[in-house]
Structures are given as structure tokens and as C-alpha cells.
Short mmCIF file of C-alpha atoms and ligand atoms in Angstrom, two decimals:
data_model
loop_
_atom_site.label_atom_id
_atom_site.label_comp_id
_atom_site.label_asym_id
_atom_site.label_seq_id
_atom_site.Cartn_x
_atom_site.Cartn_y
_atom_site.Cartn_z
CA MET A 204 198.74 -187.72 -44.07
CA THR A 205 197.18 -184.27 -44.18
CA GLY A 206 193.76 -183.75 -42.62
CA TYR A 207 190.57 -183.06 -44.56
CA LEU A 208 188.70 -179.78 -44.54
CA TYR A 209 184.94 -180.40 -44.43
CA ILE A 210 182.52 -177.60 -45.32
CA VAL A 211 179.46 -178.61 -43.35
CA ALA A 212 175.98 -177.11 -43.81
CA THR A 213 173.84 -176.75 -40.70
CA PRO A 214 170.10 -175.93 -40.34
CA ILE A 215 168.71 -172.44 -41.01
CA GLY A 216 166.31 -172.60 -38.07
CA ASN A 217 164.85 -176.06 -37.60
CA LEU A 218 167.42 -178.29 -35.91
CA GLY A 219 165.68 -181.30 -37.44
CA ASP A 220 167.22 -180.27 -40.77
CA ILE A 221 170.72 -181.40 -39.77
CA THR A 222 171.63 -184.30 -42.06
CA ARG A 223 172.85 -187.63 -40.76
CA ARG A 224 176.13 -187.19 -42.65
CA SER A 225 176.68 -183.66 -41.25
CA ALA A 226 176.15 -184.97 -37.72
CA ASN A 227 178.54 -187.89 -38.31
CA ILE A 228 181.27 -185.63 -39.72
CA LEU A 229 180.89 -183.20 -36.81
CA LYS A 230 181.27 -186.12 -34.38
CA GLN A 231 184.34 -187.51 -36.18
CA VAL A 232 186.51 -184.45 -36.78
CA GLU A 233 189.18 -183.36 -34.30
CA LEU A 234 188.27 -179.68 -34.60
CA ILE A 235 185.19 -177.64 -35.51
CA ALA A 236 185.72 -174.06 -36.71
CA ALA A 237 182.52 -172.13 -36.04
CA GLU A 238 181.48 -168.52 -36.54
CA ASP A 239 179.98 -168.15 -33.08
CA THR A 240 180.99 -170.93 -30.71
CA ARG A 241 178.20 -170.23 -28.19
CA HIS A 242 175.56 -170.29 -30.91
CA SER A 243 176.90 -173.51 -32.46
CA ARG A 244 177.07 -175.26 -29.06
CA LYS A 245 173.27 -175.44 -29.13
CA LEU A 246 173.31 -177.44 -32.35
CA LEU A 247 176.28 -179.55 -31.24
CA ASN A 248 174.59 -180.39 -27.93
CA HIS A 249 171.44 -181.32 -29.88
CA ILE A 250 173.37 -183.94 -31.87
CA GLY A 251 175.52 -185.03 -28.93
CA VAL A 252 178.82 -183.58 -30.13
CA ASP A 253 181.36 -182.45 -27.59
CA ASN A 254 184.36 -181.83 -29.84
CA LYS A 255 186.91 -179.11 -29.63
CA ILE A 256 185.49 -175.96 -31.12
CA ILE A 257 187.32 -172.83 -32.23
CA ALA A 258 185.92 -169.43 -33.24
CA TYR A 259 186.47 -168.56 -36.91
CA HIS A 260 184.74 -165.37 -37.99
CA GLU A 261 185.23 -162.34 -40.22
CA HIS A 262 187.30 -160.54 -37.54
CA ASN A 263 189.90 -163.29 -37.01
CA GLU A 264 189.64 -164.97 -40.43
CA GLU A 265 192.88 -163.38 -41.65
CA LYS A 266 194.85 -164.36 -38.54
CA LEU A 267 193.42 -167.83 -38.04
CA THR A 268 193.49 -169.14 -41.60
CA GLY A 269 197.24 -169.81 -41.46
CA GLN A 270 196.94 -171.62 -38.11
CA LEU A 271 194.12 -173.84 -39.38
CA ILE A 272 196.08 -174.68 -42.52
CA GLU A 273 199.05 -175.70 -40.35
CA LYS A 274 196.80 -177.99 -38.32
CA LEU A 275 195.42 -179.53 -41.52
CA ILE A 276 198.96 -180.09 -42.82
CA ASP A 277 199.81 -181.76 -39.47
CA GLY A 278 196.97 -184.22 -40.04
CA THR A 279 194.08 -182.67 -38.11
CA SER A 280 190.71 -182.88 -39.87
CA ILE A 281 188.58 -179.77 -39.49
CA ALA A 282 184.89 -179.08 -40.09
CA LEU A 283 183.89 -175.52 -40.90
CA ILE A 284 180.36 -174.50 -39.93
CA SER A 285 178.61 -171.13 -39.83
CA ASP A 286 175.79 -169.85 -37.62
CA ALA A 287 173.21 -171.16 -40.06
CA GLY A 288 173.05 -172.77 -43.48
CA THR A 289 175.98 -173.29 -45.78
CA PRO A 290 179.35 -171.76 -44.88
CA LEU A 291 180.82 -169.23 -47.36
CA ILE A 292 177.35 -168.21 -48.59
CA SER A 293 177.33 -164.65 -47.19
CA ASP A 294 179.47 -166.17 -44.43
CA PRO A 295 183.20 -166.62 -43.68
CA GLY A 296 185.29 -169.41 -45.14
CA TYR A 297 186.45 -168.33 -48.58
CA LYS A 298 189.98 -167.52 -47.41
CA LEU A 299 190.28 -170.89 -45.69
CA VAL A 300 189.01 -172.92 -48.66
CA SER A 301 191.23 -170.98 -51.05
CA ALA A 302 194.27 -171.45 -48.79
CA ALA A 303 193.46 -175.16 -48.44
CA HIS A 304 193.56 -175.56 -52.23
CA ASP A 305 196.90 -173.71 -52.31
CA ALA A 306 198.24 -176.17 -49.71
CA ASN A 307 196.90 -179.24 -51.60
CA ILE A 308 194.49 -180.09 -48.80
CA THR A 309 191.38 -182.02 -49.77
CA VAL A 310 188.20 -179.95 -49.28
CA ILE A 311 185.01 -181.98 -48.88
CA PRO A 312 181.48 -180.55 -49.13
CA VAL A 313 178.84 -181.81 -46.71
CA PRO A 314 175.77 -180.15 -48.22
CA GLY A 315 172.50 -179.19 -46.56
CA ALA A 316 170.35 -176.14 -46.00
CA SER A 317 170.93 -172.72 -47.50
CA ALA A 318 168.32 -169.97 -47.10
CA ALA A 319 168.80 -168.79 -50.70
CA ILE A 320 167.95 -172.15 -52.27
CA ALA A 321 165.19 -172.96 -49.77
CA ALA A 322 163.57 -169.58 -50.55
CA LEU A 323 164.00 -169.89 -54.31
CA THR A 324 162.30 -173.27 -54.46
CA VAL A 325 159.17 -172.00 -52.69
CA SER A 326 159.16 -168.57 -54.38
CA GLY A 327 156.84 -169.44 -57.23
CA LEU A 328 159.31 -167.63 -59.51
CA SER A 329 161.41 -169.20 -62.23
CA CYS A 330 164.22 -171.37 -60.81
CA SER A 331 165.80 -172.32 -64.13
CA LYS A 332 168.26 -169.40 -64.13
CA PHE A 333 168.99 -167.24 -61.12
CA ILE A 334 171.57 -164.89 -59.61
CA PHE A 335 172.47 -164.81 -55.93
CA GLU A 336 173.10 -161.19 -54.90
CA GLY A 337 173.30 -161.69 -51.12
CA TYR A 338 173.27 -158.48 -49.08
CA LEU A 339 173.28 -155.13 -50.88
CA SER A 340 174.97 -152.02 -49.53
CA ALA A 341 173.38 -150.46 -46.44
CA LYS A 342 173.97 -147.05 -48.04
CA ALA A 343 170.88 -145.91 -49.93
CA VAL A 344 172.67 -144.21 -52.84
CA SER A 345 174.96 -147.13 -53.66
CA ARG A 346 172.17 -149.66 -53.13
CA ARG A 347 169.93 -147.84 -55.62
CA LYS A 348 172.75 -147.38 -58.08
CA TYR A 349 173.43 -151.14 -57.91
CA LEU A 350 169.75 -152.07 -58.26
CA ARG A 351 169.44 -149.87 -61.35
CA LYS A 352 172.09 -151.98 -63.06
CA LEU A 353 169.82 -155.01 -62.57
CA VAL A 354 166.72 -153.52 -64.18
CA LEU A 355 167.12 -155.43 -67.44
CA GLU A 356 168.34 -158.67 -65.84
CA SER A 357 166.07 -161.50 -66.97
CA LYS A 358 167.23 -164.07 -64.41
CA THR A 359 165.50 -164.42 -61.03
CA LEU A 360 167.39 -162.40 -58.39
CA ILE A 361 168.00 -163.56 -54.81
CA PHE A 362 168.79 -161.10 -52.00
CA TYR A 363 169.45 -161.43 -48.28
CA GLU A 364 168.18 -158.59 -46.12
CA THR A 365 168.02 -157.63 -42.46
CA PRO A 366 164.67 -156.83 -40.77
CA HIS A 367 165.50 -153.16 -40.24
CA ARG A 368 166.26 -152.57 -43.93
CA ILE A 369 163.60 -154.76 -45.55
CA LEU A 370 161.14 -151.91 -46.13
CA ASP A 371 163.88 -149.66 -47.59
CA LEU A 372 164.87 -152.43 -49.99
CA ILE A 373 161.28 -153.04 -51.11
CA ASN A 374 160.71 -149.28 -51.51
CA ASP A 375 163.80 -149.00 -53.71
CA MET A 376 162.77 -152.03 -55.76
CA ASN A 377 159.29 -150.61 -56.15
CA SER A 378 160.55 -147.37 -57.65
CA ILE A 379 163.34 -148.94 -59.74
CA PHE A 380 161.73 -152.14 -61.06
CA GLY A 381 158.14 -150.87 -61.20
CA LYS A 382 155.14 -151.63 -59.04
CA SER A 383 153.93 -154.67 -60.94
CA ARG A 384 157.12 -156.78 -60.87
CA SER A 385 156.57 -159.96 -58.81
CA VAL A 386 158.55 -160.54 -55.66
CA THR A 387 158.53 -163.25 -53.00
CA ILE A 388 159.33 -162.61 -49.36
CA ALA A 389 160.56 -165.71 -47.54
CA ARG A 390 160.68 -164.91 -43.84
CA GLU A 391 161.83 -167.11 -40.95
CA LEU A 392 162.17 -170.22 -43.12
CA THR A 393 161.81 -173.54 -41.27
CA LYS A 394 160.95 -171.67 -38.05
CA LYS A 395 157.75 -171.18 -36.06
CA HIS A 396 156.77 -167.93 -37.79
CA GLU A 397 157.68 -169.00 -41.33
CA GLN A 398 155.98 -166.80 -43.91
CA ILE A 399 156.23 -167.03 -47.69
CA VAL A 400 154.37 -164.39 -49.70
CA ARG A 401 154.48 -163.80 -53.45
CA ASP A 402 152.90 -160.61 -54.76
CA THR A 403 153.63 -157.49 -56.78
CA LEU A 404 156.24 -155.08 -55.40
CA SER A 405 153.58 -152.48 -54.58
CA ASN A 406 151.42 -155.00 -52.69
CA ILE A 407 154.41 -156.34 -50.77
CA LYS A 408 155.32 -152.76 -49.82
CA PHE A 409 151.75 -152.27 -48.56
CA LYS A 410 151.85 -155.53 -46.62
CA ILE A 411 155.09 -154.61 -44.86
CA GLU A 412 153.89 -151.08 -44.09
CA ASN A 413 150.70 -152.51 -42.64
CA ASN A 414 152.39 -155.24 -40.64
CA LYS A 415 150.83 -158.06 -42.67
CA ILE A 416 154.44 -159.05 -43.23
CA LYS A 417 156.27 -158.24 -40.00
CA SER A 418 159.69 -156.53 -40.21
CA LYS A 419 161.07 -159.12 -37.82
CA GLY A 420 163.27 -162.17 -38.21
CA GLU A 421 165.29 -163.26 -41.22
CA PHE A 422 164.44 -162.50 -44.83
CA VAL A 423 165.21 -163.72 -48.30
CA VAL A 424 163.82 -161.56 -51.10
CA ILE A 425 163.34 -163.20 -54.49
CA LEU A 426 162.70 -160.84 -57.36
CA GLU A 427 161.27 -161.85 -60.71
CA GLY A 428 163.60 -161.22 -63.65
CA SER A 429 162.85 -158.59 -66.30
CA LYS A 430 160.49 -159.54 -69.08
CA GLY A 431 162.48 -157.22 -71.32
CA ASN A 432 160.05 -154.33 -71.67
CA LEU A 433 161.93 -151.70 -69.72
CA VAL A 434 164.07 -148.87 -71.01
CA LYS A 435 167.53 -148.88 -69.43
CA ASP A 436 168.19 -146.25 -66.75
CA SER A 437 171.28 -145.08 -68.60
CA GLU A 438 169.12 -144.57 -71.70
CA ILE A 439 166.59 -142.55 -69.68
CA ILE A 440 169.36 -140.30 -68.40
CA ARG A 441 170.73 -139.89 -71.94
CA ILE A 442 167.32 -138.97 -73.39
CA ASN A 443 166.65 -136.54 -70.56
CA LYS A 444 170.03 -134.90 -71.05
CA ILE A 445 169.38 -134.29 -74.76
CA LEU A 446 165.92 -132.90 -74.08
CA THR A 447 167.00 -130.51 -71.32
CA GLU A 448 169.45 -128.88 -73.72
CA ARG A 449 166.34 -127.47 -75.44
CA VAL A 450 163.55 -127.48 -72.82
CA SER A 451 163.17 -126.76 -69.08
CA PRO A 452 164.12 -129.52 -66.57
CA LYS A 453 160.42 -129.95 -65.78
CA ASP A 454 159.45 -130.43 -69.43
CA GLY A 455 162.48 -132.64 -69.87
CA VAL A 456 161.16 -135.06 -67.24
CA LEU A 457 157.65 -134.89 -68.74
CA LEU A 458 158.85 -135.68 -72.26
CA THR A 459 161.24 -138.41 -71.08
CA ALA A 460 158.30 -140.06 -69.28
CA LYS A 461 156.24 -139.93 -72.48
CA ILE A 462 159.02 -141.34 -74.63
CA THR A 463 160.07 -144.17 -72.27
CA GLY A 464 156.80 -145.02 -70.57
CA ARG A 465 158.39 -144.65 -67.12
CA LYS A 466 156.79 -142.65 -64.28
CA LYS A 467 157.67 -138.94 -63.95
CA ASN A 468 158.78 -139.28 -60.32
CA GLU A 469 160.99 -142.28 -61.20
CA ILE A 470 162.70 -140.19 -63.89
CA TYR A 471 163.02 -137.20 -61.60
CA LYS A 472 164.68 -139.38 -58.91
CA LEU A 473 166.95 -141.03 -61.44
CA VAL A 474 168.12 -137.74 -62.96
CA HIS A 475 168.48 -136.09 -59.55
CA GLU A 476 170.58 -138.95 -58.16
CA ASN A 477 172.68 -139.14 -61.29
CA ASP A 478 173.43 -135.41 -60.91
CA LYS A 479 174.43 -136.01 -57.27
CA ILE A 480 176.78 -138.88 -58.20
CA GLY A 481 178.20 -136.65 -60.92
N1 SAM B 294 175.10 -169.10 -44.91
C1 SAM B 294 173.69 -168.83 -44.79
C2 SAM B 294 172.93 -169.62 -45.84
O1 SAM B 294 173.47 -170.57 -46.40
O2 SAM B 294 171.77 -169.31 -46.10
C3 SAM B 294 173.39 -167.35 -44.86
C4 SAM B 294 174.07 -166.55 -43.80
S1 SAM B 294 173.74 -164.85 -43.89
C5 SAM B 294 174.89 -164.24 -42.72
C6 SAM B 294 172.25 -164.70 -42.99
C7 SAM B 294 171.10 -164.28 -43.91
O3 SAM B 294 170.56 -165.43 -44.53
C8 SAM B 294 169.94 -163.66 -43.15
O4 SAM B 294 170.11 -162.27 -42.94
C9 SAM B 294 168.79 -163.94 -44.11
O5 SAM B 294 168.81 -163.03 -45.18
C10 SAM B 294 169.16 -165.32 -44.63
N2 SAM B 294 168.57 -166.37 -43.77
C11 SAM B 294 169.21 -167.21 -42.95
N3 SAM B 294 168.34 -168.03 -42.32
C12 SAM B 294 167.12 -167.69 -42.77
C13 SAM B 294 165.80 -168.17 -42.52
N4 SAM B 294 165.58 -169.14 -41.65
N5 SAM B 294 164.76 -167.58 -43.17
C14 SAM B 294 164.98 -166.59 -44.06
N6 SAM B 294 166.20 -166.11 -44.33
C15 SAM B 294 167.26 -166.64 -43.71
#
């Protein structure tokens, strides 16, 4: 008999959120594969688990996947957990689950918390259709380029962000999606300093700059989808290009703003960055 591979969700802050089934599975399995063994020990001690634990993270994922599959084939049942929330969601595990399917091993979900879903449900934004974007690039140019592609997206958008980049992300969103688009910041969910704030992008920017929302802890950013009244960035660049064949770059920006209803500085930035990208 081959072993089972359990994908076990753990709390995103409040240890009380561990489910009874998760705790039971973690007690029963012969091996727990965890992102950070020291971090997970805290949770395991809390639920009285003293099983064998092995580190499985993005740096040894490649090497260890084969070894874990061999153990599963030999009959060992393994539970995969991450530092917080649901494994594979912006966390390691995809290679293992994929390899398990290839080896005909049964993969069993043990669901629980995930910051994305917890944040979405309290965001006050539409939950009927949404897209999980996870982390965006840390590089400003590629992040902005990516965000521009989402301008016309009507579904609610979910992002993960680190505290030291949260203001940059909100600044970019503010200039790309417009000041009045709604956004919800879900900070430190289920923890002592939990904060959930829905407001316009410009007000959220103000609140972060003025420390009303602290740039500390863990963040999920939920952005309202487009209501369909924006002119595509690519269209703005095309219009500007046609105009500047006849008028000065300055007048080109001015006229493009009049035609599309977008702000002059937004168009200037867009055109400038497009020139840089080539
Ligand atoms: N697998 C996890 C899940 O299911 O949510 C996500 C892991 S990802 C490496 C960590 C990111 O999730 C953080 O940077 C933050 O964006 C988000 N996150 C995790 N816990 C959170 C919390 N308690 N409050 C807000 N965001 C959280």
C-alpha cells in the first residue's frame, strides 16, 4: 500500500484556527514536511504533536520531492504544511503534488485558513468572481507594466504584499487604476493588531503615508474590479503616438488627456515608461 499525501492548512496567525481534522491528521501521519521546521514546531507543540518533521522549502524542493515520493511509494503517509495558511498558495508544494499524481499517489486536501479567502470575505468587495494574483514583481517597471494589463479587469483582484512594499504598490495602483477605485487592506488577519480598511485608493494611500494604516505585519490587498469606464493603456499609447506625429510631445499628452479623460501625469508616465521599455 502506498502512503497518502495530505495537504494540510494551518492557521494564519491565531492558533485557535487549527481544525480538529488538521490536528488529527498531523498526529497520525508518519512524517510532516514543513517549510520552516522551527516555526511549525510552535503549532505542533500547541496541538501536542511530536512527529518526525522534515524541512521542505523552495530551496530544497527540487532535491527533496523525489525522496518524499519514494517514501510515499514505500507506504509512508506524509502531511505537507507551510508556515501559515494553505500550502501551495504562494507557498511550496506544487512540484510534490504534481509528482504525487504522476506516481498515482492519493493526494488528500485538509482545508482551513488562507489569507486570500479570509481577506476577500471581509473586504466589502464583490466575492462572486475574483482573481488571485499573489505577489507581484518587486521591480517597479515590471510591476507597473503588469498592473496596467489589469486596468480593464472586472473581477475583484487579490494581492499579497510585504510591509516594505505596501506603499509602493498602493502608489502604483493609485496612478494606474485611478484615485477613486475602491480597495481593501486586510492587515494582520486573526492576530492582535488585525486591521481591515476599505476606502478609495487615494484615501488608503493617505492613511498609509500618515501611519493610520501601519506598514507593519502581513497584508492582503483586495482591489475592486473595473466598472468598464476606462480607456485601455495600450489605446492611450496608440492615440498619443498618432497625435505626436503632428503636435509637440507636450500637446500630445494634453490632447490625449482630453480625448481619454485620463490625467495628464498618468499619460505622461505611461508614454515615458513605454518609451523606456521600447
Ligand atoms: N499560504 C498562505 C495562505 O494560504 O494564505 C500564504 C503564504 S504567503 C508566503 C504569505 C503572505 O500571505 C503574506 O505576505 C501576506 O500577504 C499573506 N498573509 C499571510 N498571513 C496573513 C495574515 N494573517 N494577515 C494578512 N495577510 C496574511
